[in-house]
Short mmCIF file of N, CA, C and O in Angstrom, two decimals:
data_model
loop_
_atom_site.label_atom_id
_atom_site.label_comp_id
_atom_site.label_asym_id
_atom_site.label_seq_id
_atom_site.Cartn_x
_atom_site.Cartn_y
_atom_site.Cartn_z
N ASN A 601 -21.80 -2.56 5.34
CA ASN A 601 -20.89 -1.50 5.75
C ASN A 601 -19.59 -2.09 6.29
O ASN A 601 -19.62 -3.01 7.09
N LYS A 602 -18.50 -1.52 5.86
CA LYS A 602 -17.19 -1.95 6.34
C LYS A 602 -16.68 -0.92 7.33
O LYS A 602 -16.65 0.27 7.03
N PRO A 603 -16.28 -1.34 8.53
CA PRO A 603 -15.88 -0.40 9.57
C PRO A 603 -14.44 0.09 9.49
O PRO A 603 -13.85 0.42 10.50
N TYR A 604 -13.86 0.13 8.30
CA TYR A 604 -12.47 0.56 8.20
C TYR A 604 -12.26 1.36 6.92
O TYR A 604 -13.07 1.32 6.00
N LEU A 605 -11.18 2.07 6.89
CA LEU A 605 -10.81 2.92 5.76
C LEU A 605 -10.37 2.05 4.59
O LEU A 605 -9.49 1.22 4.72
N GLU A 606 -10.99 2.25 3.42
CA GLU A 606 -10.64 1.48 2.22
C GLU A 606 -9.77 2.27 1.25
O GLU A 606 -9.02 1.69 0.49
N MET A 607 -9.89 3.62 1.26
CA MET A 607 -9.17 4.43 0.30
C MET A 607 -8.63 5.68 1.00
O MET A 607 -9.33 6.30 1.80
N MET A 608 -7.36 6.00 0.72
CA MET A 608 -6.75 7.21 1.24
C MET A 608 -6.14 7.97 0.08
O MET A 608 -5.40 7.40 -0.72
N SER A 609 -6.47 9.24 -0.02
CA SER A 609 -5.94 10.08 -1.08
C SER A 609 -5.34 11.34 -0.45
O SER A 609 -6.03 12.05 0.28
N LEU A 610 -4.07 11.57 -0.73
CA LEU A 610 -3.36 12.73 -0.18
C LEU A 610 -2.73 13.50 -1.33
O LEU A 610 -2.16 12.92 -2.24
N GLU A 611 -2.82 14.83 -1.23
CA GLU A 611 -2.20 15.65 -2.26
C GLU A 611 -1.52 16.85 -1.61
O GLU A 611 -2.12 17.51 -0.75
N GLY A 612 -0.27 17.09 -2.00
CA GLY A 612 0.47 18.25 -1.54
C GLY A 612 0.83 18.24 -0.06
O GLY A 612 0.94 19.29 0.55
N VAL A 613 1.05 17.07 0.50
CA VAL A 613 1.38 16.97 1.92
C VAL A 613 2.80 17.48 2.16
O VAL A 613 3.71 17.18 1.40
N GLN A 614 2.98 18.24 3.22
CA GLN A 614 4.29 18.79 3.56
C GLN A 614 5.17 17.73 4.23
O GLN A 614 4.66 16.77 4.79
N GLN A 615 6.46 17.95 4.22
CA GLN A 615 7.42 17.00 4.78
C GLN A 615 7.15 16.65 6.24
O GLN A 615 7.28 15.52 6.64
N SER A 616 6.78 17.61 7.02
CA SER A 616 6.61 17.37 8.46
C SER A 616 5.45 16.43 8.78
O SER A 616 5.37 15.92 9.89
N ASN A 617 4.57 16.20 7.85
CA ASN A 617 3.39 15.37 8.09
C ASN A 617 3.59 13.89 7.78
O ASN A 617 2.73 13.08 8.10
N PHE A 618 4.70 13.51 7.18
CA PHE A 618 4.88 12.13 6.74
C PHE A 618 4.93 11.13 7.91
O PHE A 618 4.48 10.01 7.78
N SER A 619 5.45 11.53 9.04
CA SER A 619 5.51 10.60 10.17
C SER A 619 4.10 10.25 10.65
O SER A 619 3.81 9.12 11.01
N TYR A 620 3.20 11.22 10.64
CA TYR A 620 1.82 10.97 11.04
C TYR A 620 1.10 10.08 10.03
O TYR A 620 0.33 9.21 10.40
N ILE A 621 1.38 10.30 8.77
CA ILE A 621 0.75 9.49 7.72
C ILE A 621 1.18 8.03 7.86
O ILE A 621 0.38 7.12 7.73
N GLY A 622 2.47 7.81 8.15
CA GLY A 622 2.95 6.46 8.36
C GLY A 622 2.25 5.77 9.52
O GLY A 622 1.89 4.60 9.44
N LYS A 623 1.99 6.50 10.59
CA LYS A 623 1.28 5.94 11.74
C LYS A 623 -0.16 5.58 11.37
O LYS A 623 -0.67 4.54 11.77
N VAL A 624 -0.80 6.44 10.60
CA VAL A 624 -2.18 6.17 10.16
C VAL A 624 -2.21 4.93 9.27
O VAL A 624 -3.05 4.04 9.44
N LEU A 625 -1.30 4.87 8.31
CA LEU A 625 -1.25 3.72 7.39
C LEU A 625 -1.06 2.41 8.14
O LEU A 625 -1.65 1.39 7.78
N SER A 626 -0.24 2.41 9.17
CA SER A 626 0.02 1.18 9.91
C SER A 626 -1.21 0.66 10.64
O SER A 626 -1.27 -0.50 11.00
N GLN A 627 -2.20 1.51 10.83
CA GLN A 627 -3.42 1.11 11.52
C GLN A 627 -4.59 0.83 10.58
O GLN A 627 -5.68 0.50 11.03
N CYS A 628 -4.38 0.98 9.29
CA CYS A 628 -5.45 0.80 8.31
C CYS A 628 -5.40 -0.61 7.73
O CYS A 628 -4.88 -0.83 6.63
N SER A 629 -5.95 -1.56 8.44
CA SER A 629 -5.88 -2.96 8.01
C SER A 629 -6.75 -3.26 6.80
O SER A 629 -6.62 -4.31 6.20
N GLY A 630 -7.65 -2.37 6.42
CA GLY A 630 -8.51 -2.59 5.28
C GLY A 630 -8.22 -1.68 4.10
O GLY A 630 -8.98 -1.64 3.14
N LEU A 631 -7.12 -0.95 4.15
CA LEU A 631 -6.80 0.01 3.09
C LEU A 631 -6.47 -0.72 1.79
O LEU A 631 -5.54 -1.51 1.73
N GLU A 632 -7.25 -0.45 0.76
CA GLU A 632 -7.06 -1.10 -0.55
C GLU A 632 -6.50 -0.16 -1.61
O GLU A 632 -5.87 -0.60 -2.54
N THR A 633 -6.77 1.14 -1.47
CA THR A 633 -6.30 2.12 -2.45
C THR A 633 -5.57 3.24 -1.74
O THR A 633 -6.10 3.84 -0.80
N LEU A 634 -4.35 3.50 -2.18
CA LEU A 634 -3.54 4.58 -1.62
C LEU A 634 -3.09 5.48 -2.76
O LEU A 634 -2.42 5.03 -3.69
N ARG A 635 -3.50 6.75 -2.69
CA ARG A 635 -3.10 7.73 -3.70
C ARG A 635 -2.34 8.86 -3.01
O ARG A 635 -2.91 9.57 -2.18
N ILE A 636 -1.08 9.00 -3.35
CA ILE A 636 -0.26 10.10 -2.84
C ILE A 636 0.23 10.87 -4.06
O ILE A 636 0.97 10.33 -4.87
N ARG A 637 -0.23 12.11 -4.18
CA ARG A 637 0.08 12.91 -5.37
C ARG A 637 0.73 14.24 -4.99
O ARG A 637 0.31 14.88 -4.04
N ASN A 638 1.72 14.62 -5.80
CA ASN A 638 2.36 15.93 -5.66
C ASN A 638 2.83 16.21 -4.23
O ASN A 638 2.62 17.30 -3.70
N CYS A 639 3.42 15.21 -3.63
CA CYS A 639 3.99 15.35 -2.29
C CYS A 639 5.50 15.21 -2.40
O CYS A 639 6.01 14.59 -3.32
N ASN A 640 6.21 15.75 -1.46
CA ASN A 640 7.66 15.66 -1.45
C ASN A 640 8.09 14.38 -0.73
O ASN A 640 8.85 14.42 0.22
N LEU A 641 7.57 13.24 -1.19
CA LEU A 641 7.85 11.96 -0.54
C LEU A 641 9.32 11.58 -0.70
O LEU A 641 10.03 11.39 0.28
N GLY A 642 9.78 11.45 -1.91
CA GLY A 642 11.18 11.11 -2.17
C GLY A 642 11.52 9.67 -1.82
O GLY A 642 10.74 8.96 -1.21
N ASP A 643 12.70 9.25 -2.24
CA ASP A 643 13.14 7.87 -2.06
C ASP A 643 13.29 7.47 -0.60
O ASP A 643 12.87 6.39 -0.19
N ALA A 644 13.90 8.32 0.21
CA ALA A 644 14.15 7.99 1.62
C ALA A 644 12.86 7.81 2.40
O ALA A 644 12.72 6.88 3.20
N ARG A 645 11.89 8.67 2.16
CA ARG A 645 10.62 8.56 2.89
C ARG A 645 9.81 7.36 2.41
O ARG A 645 9.06 6.78 3.20
N LEU A 646 9.93 7.00 1.14
CA LEU A 646 9.25 5.79 0.66
C LEU A 646 9.77 4.58 1.42
O LEU A 646 8.99 3.70 1.81
N THR A 647 11.06 4.54 1.68
CA THR A 647 11.64 3.44 2.45
C THR A 647 11.03 3.37 3.84
O THR A 647 10.73 2.29 4.34
N SER A 648 10.78 4.51 4.46
CA SER A 648 10.18 4.52 5.79
C SER A 648 8.71 4.12 5.75
O SER A 648 8.16 3.65 6.74
N PHE A 649 8.05 4.28 4.61
CA PHE A 649 6.65 3.88 4.45
C PHE A 649 6.51 2.40 4.14
O PHE A 649 5.42 1.84 4.22
N LEU A 650 7.58 1.76 3.75
CA LEU A 650 7.52 0.37 3.29
C LEU A 650 6.80 -0.57 4.27
O LEU A 650 5.89 -1.29 3.85
N PRO A 651 7.14 -0.59 5.55
CA PRO A 651 6.43 -1.50 6.47
C PRO A 651 4.92 -1.24 6.51
O PRO A 651 4.13 -2.18 6.57
N CYS A 652 4.53 0.02 6.46
CA CYS A 652 3.10 0.36 6.48
C CYS A 652 2.40 -0.14 5.22
O CYS A 652 1.29 -0.67 5.27
N MET A 653 3.05 0.03 4.08
CA MET A 653 2.45 -0.37 2.81
C MET A 653 2.37 -1.89 2.69
O MET A 653 1.49 -2.41 2.01
N LEU A 654 3.25 -2.59 3.34
CA LEU A 654 3.20 -4.05 3.32
C LEU A 654 2.14 -4.59 4.28
O LEU A 654 1.66 -5.70 4.11
N GLY A 655 1.76 -3.80 5.26
CA GLY A 655 0.78 -4.24 6.25
C GLY A 655 -0.66 -4.05 5.82
O GLY A 655 -1.58 -4.57 6.46
N CYS A 656 -0.90 -3.33 4.75
CA CYS A 656 -2.26 -3.08 4.25
C CYS A 656 -2.53 -3.98 3.06
O CYS A 656 -1.63 -4.30 2.30
N PRO A 657 -3.81 -4.37 2.85
CA PRO A 657 -4.14 -5.21 1.70
C PRO A 657 -4.31 -4.38 0.42
O PRO A 657 -5.35 -4.40 -0.23
N LEU A 658 -3.30 -3.61 0.06
CA LEU A 658 -3.39 -2.69 -1.07
C LEU A 658 -3.62 -3.42 -2.39
O LEU A 658 -3.01 -4.45 -2.67
N LYS A 659 -4.51 -2.84 -3.19
CA LYS A 659 -4.76 -3.33 -4.55
C LYS A 659 -4.34 -2.28 -5.57
O LYS A 659 -4.04 -2.61 -6.70
N LYS A 660 -4.35 -1.00 -5.16
CA LYS A 660 -3.99 0.07 -6.08
C LYS A 660 -3.18 1.13 -5.33
O LYS A 660 -3.59 1.60 -4.28
N VAL A 661 -2.03 1.48 -5.89
CA VAL A 661 -1.16 2.51 -5.32
C VAL A 661 -0.80 3.51 -6.41
O VAL A 661 -0.38 3.12 -7.49
N THR A 662 -0.99 4.79 -6.11
CA THR A 662 -0.60 5.86 -7.02
C THR A 662 0.37 6.76 -6.28
O THR A 662 0.06 7.26 -5.21
N LEU A 663 1.55 6.94 -6.86
CA LEU A 663 2.58 7.81 -6.28
C LEU A 663 3.07 8.76 -7.36
O LEU A 663 4.23 8.74 -7.75
N SER A 664 2.20 9.62 -7.85
CA SER A 664 2.58 10.52 -8.93
C SER A 664 3.03 11.86 -8.39
O SER A 664 2.47 12.38 -7.42
N GLY A 665 4.07 12.41 -8.99
CA GLY A 665 4.59 13.71 -8.58
C GLY A 665 5.20 13.70 -7.19
O GLY A 665 5.19 14.72 -6.51
N CYS A 666 5.74 12.56 -6.77
CA CYS A 666 6.28 12.43 -5.41
C CYS A 666 7.80 12.45 -5.36
O CYS A 666 8.39 12.04 -4.36
N LYS A 667 8.43 12.88 -6.43
CA LYS A 667 9.89 13.02 -6.48
C LYS A 667 10.61 11.70 -6.21
O LYS A 667 11.62 11.68 -5.52
N LEU A 668 10.08 10.63 -6.78
CA LEU A 668 10.74 9.33 -6.66
C LEU A 668 11.68 9.15 -7.85
O LEU A 668 11.41 9.62 -8.95
N THR A 669 12.79 8.46 -7.62
CA THR A 669 13.75 8.20 -8.69
C THR A 669 13.87 6.69 -8.88
O THR A 669 13.14 5.91 -8.26
N ARG A 670 14.82 6.30 -9.69
CA ARG A 670 15.06 4.87 -9.91
C ARG A 670 15.46 4.15 -8.64
O ARG A 670 15.32 2.94 -8.54
N LYS A 671 15.95 4.88 -7.66
CA LYS A 671 16.34 4.28 -6.38
C LYS A 671 15.13 3.63 -5.68
O LYS A 671 15.30 2.73 -4.88
N SER A 672 13.94 4.09 -5.99
CA SER A 672 12.72 3.56 -5.37
C SER A 672 12.20 2.30 -6.08
O SER A 672 11.28 1.65 -5.58
N ALA A 673 12.77 1.96 -7.21
CA ALA A 673 12.27 0.82 -8.00
C ALA A 673 12.29 -0.47 -7.20
O ALA A 673 11.33 -1.25 -7.23
N TYR A 674 13.36 -0.72 -6.47
CA TYR A 674 13.47 -1.96 -5.70
C TYR A 674 12.36 -2.05 -4.66
O TYR A 674 11.71 -3.09 -4.52
N ASN A 675 12.13 -0.96 -3.92
CA ASN A 675 11.09 -0.97 -2.90
C ASN A 675 9.69 -1.10 -3.52
O ASN A 675 8.84 -1.79 -2.97
N MET A 676 9.46 -0.46 -4.65
CA MET A 676 8.16 -0.61 -5.32
C MET A 676 7.95 -2.06 -5.78
O MET A 676 6.86 -2.61 -5.64
N CYS A 677 9.00 -2.67 -6.30
CA CYS A 677 8.90 -4.08 -6.71
C CYS A 677 8.61 -4.98 -5.51
O CYS A 677 7.86 -5.94 -5.61
N LYS A 678 9.21 -4.66 -4.39
CA LYS A 678 8.97 -5.40 -3.16
C LYS A 678 7.49 -5.34 -2.76
O LYS A 678 6.88 -6.35 -2.39
N ILE A 679 6.93 -4.15 -2.83
CA ILE A 679 5.51 -3.95 -2.48
C ILE A 679 4.62 -4.73 -3.44
O ILE A 679 3.71 -5.45 -3.01
N ILE A 680 4.88 -4.63 -4.72
CA ILE A 680 4.07 -5.32 -5.72
C ILE A 680 4.17 -6.84 -5.56
O ILE A 680 3.16 -7.54 -5.57
N ALA A 681 5.38 -7.34 -5.39
CA ALA A 681 5.58 -8.79 -5.25
C ALA A 681 4.91 -9.31 -3.98
O ALA A 681 4.24 -10.36 -3.99
N TYR A 682 5.02 -8.58 -2.89
CA TYR A 682 4.42 -9.01 -1.63
C TYR A 682 2.90 -9.11 -1.76
O TYR A 682 2.30 -10.11 -1.36
N HIS A 683 2.29 -8.10 -2.35
CA HIS A 683 0.83 -8.11 -2.47
C HIS A 683 0.35 -9.14 -3.50
O HIS A 683 -0.71 -9.73 -3.34
N GLY A 684 1.15 -9.38 -4.54
CA GLY A 684 0.81 -10.43 -5.49
C GLY A 684 0.81 -11.80 -4.83
O GLY A 684 -0.12 -12.60 -5.00
N CYS A 685 1.84 -12.07 -4.06
CA CYS A 685 1.92 -13.36 -3.33
C CYS A 685 0.80 -13.48 -2.31
O CYS A 685 0.21 -14.55 -2.15
N ARG A 686 0.49 -12.38 -1.65
CA ARG A 686 -0.57 -12.38 -0.65
C ARG A 686 -1.92 -12.73 -1.29
O ARG A 686 -2.68 -13.54 -0.78
N ARG A 687 -2.22 -12.11 -2.44
CA ARG A 687 -3.48 -12.40 -3.13
C ARG A 687 -3.51 -13.84 -3.65
O ARG A 687 -4.54 -14.50 -3.59
N ASP A 688 -2.39 -14.34 -4.15
CA ASP A 688 -2.33 -15.73 -4.61
C ASP A 688 -2.62 -16.69 -3.46
O ASP A 688 -3.36 -17.66 -3.60
N THR A 689 -2.05 -16.40 -2.30
CA THR A 689 -2.27 -17.25 -1.12
C THR A 689 -3.73 -17.21 -0.69
O THR A 689 -4.33 -18.25 -0.39
N LEU A 690 -4.32 -16.02 -0.67
CA LEU A 690 -5.73 -15.90 -0.28
C LEU A 690 -6.63 -16.64 -1.26
O LEU A 690 -7.59 -17.30 -0.85
N GLN A 691 -6.33 -16.54 -2.55
CA GLN A 691 -7.12 -17.25 -3.55
C GLN A 691 -6.97 -18.76 -3.38
O GLN A 691 -7.94 -19.50 -3.47
N TRP A 692 -5.78 -19.22 -3.13
CA TRP A 692 -5.54 -20.65 -2.92
C TRP A 692 -6.29 -21.14 -1.68
O TRP A 692 -6.94 -22.18 -1.72
N GLU A 693 -6.22 -20.38 -0.58
CA GLU A 693 -6.92 -20.76 0.64
C GLU A 693 -8.44 -20.80 0.41
O GLU A 693 -9.12 -21.70 0.89
N HIS A 694 -8.93 -19.85 -0.35
CA HIS A 694 -10.37 -19.82 -0.66
C HIS A 694 -10.76 -21.05 -1.49
O HIS A 694 -11.81 -21.64 -1.26
N SER A 695 -9.90 -21.45 -2.41
CA SER A 695 -10.23 -22.61 -3.25
C SER A 695 -10.25 -23.89 -2.42
O SER A 695 -11.02 -24.82 -2.73
N LEU A 696 -9.46 -23.97 -1.36
CA LEU A 696 -9.49 -25.14 -0.50
C LEU A 696 -10.79 -25.22 0.28
O LEU A 696 -11.34 -26.31 0.48
N ARG A 697 -11.31 -24.08 0.69
CA ARG A 697 -12.54 -24.05 1.48
C ARG A 697 -13.77 -24.30 0.61
O ARG A 697 -14.74 -24.89 1.07
N THR A 698 -13.76 -23.84 -0.62
CA THR A 698 -14.96 -23.93 -1.45
C THR A 698 -14.93 -25.11 -2.41
O THR A 698 -15.89 -25.31 -3.15
N GLY A 699 -13.85 -25.86 -2.43
CA GLY A 699 -13.76 -26.98 -3.36
C GLY A 699 -13.69 -26.50 -4.78
O GLY A 699 -14.35 -27.00 -5.67
N TYR A 700 -12.90 -25.46 -5.01
CA TYR A 700 -12.75 -24.84 -6.32
C TYR A 700 -12.48 -25.89 -7.40
O TYR A 700 -11.66 -26.76 -7.24
N GLY A 701 -13.19 -25.80 -8.51
CA GLY A 701 -12.97 -26.68 -9.64
C GLY A 701 -13.79 -27.97 -9.62
O GLY A 701 -13.66 -28.81 -10.49
N LYS A 702 -14.65 -28.14 -8.63
CA LYS A 702 -15.47 -29.37 -8.59
C LYS A 702 -16.73 -29.20 -9.38
O LYS A 702 -17.30 -28.20 -9.50
#
């Protein structure tokens, strides 16, 4: 049993609730899957979520129907690159401990 939230799925969340969601995300150190669907997130609110999304060990993110435009591409690339580097580092550290390749 893992004592933390691994997956969060939100659909149709109203604008006034995004500040609370950001606070919850910042405390979810084990969150691996985040699904936000059909919410009025938009580009500006995605920017405010960025620190929270970088603090979780996310493996899968779904942001469908969230009114994002090309303006969000840079922030999404930032999230993807950060988590890719994080997983590479964890894999490298694991290989040092286990003598990977021997």
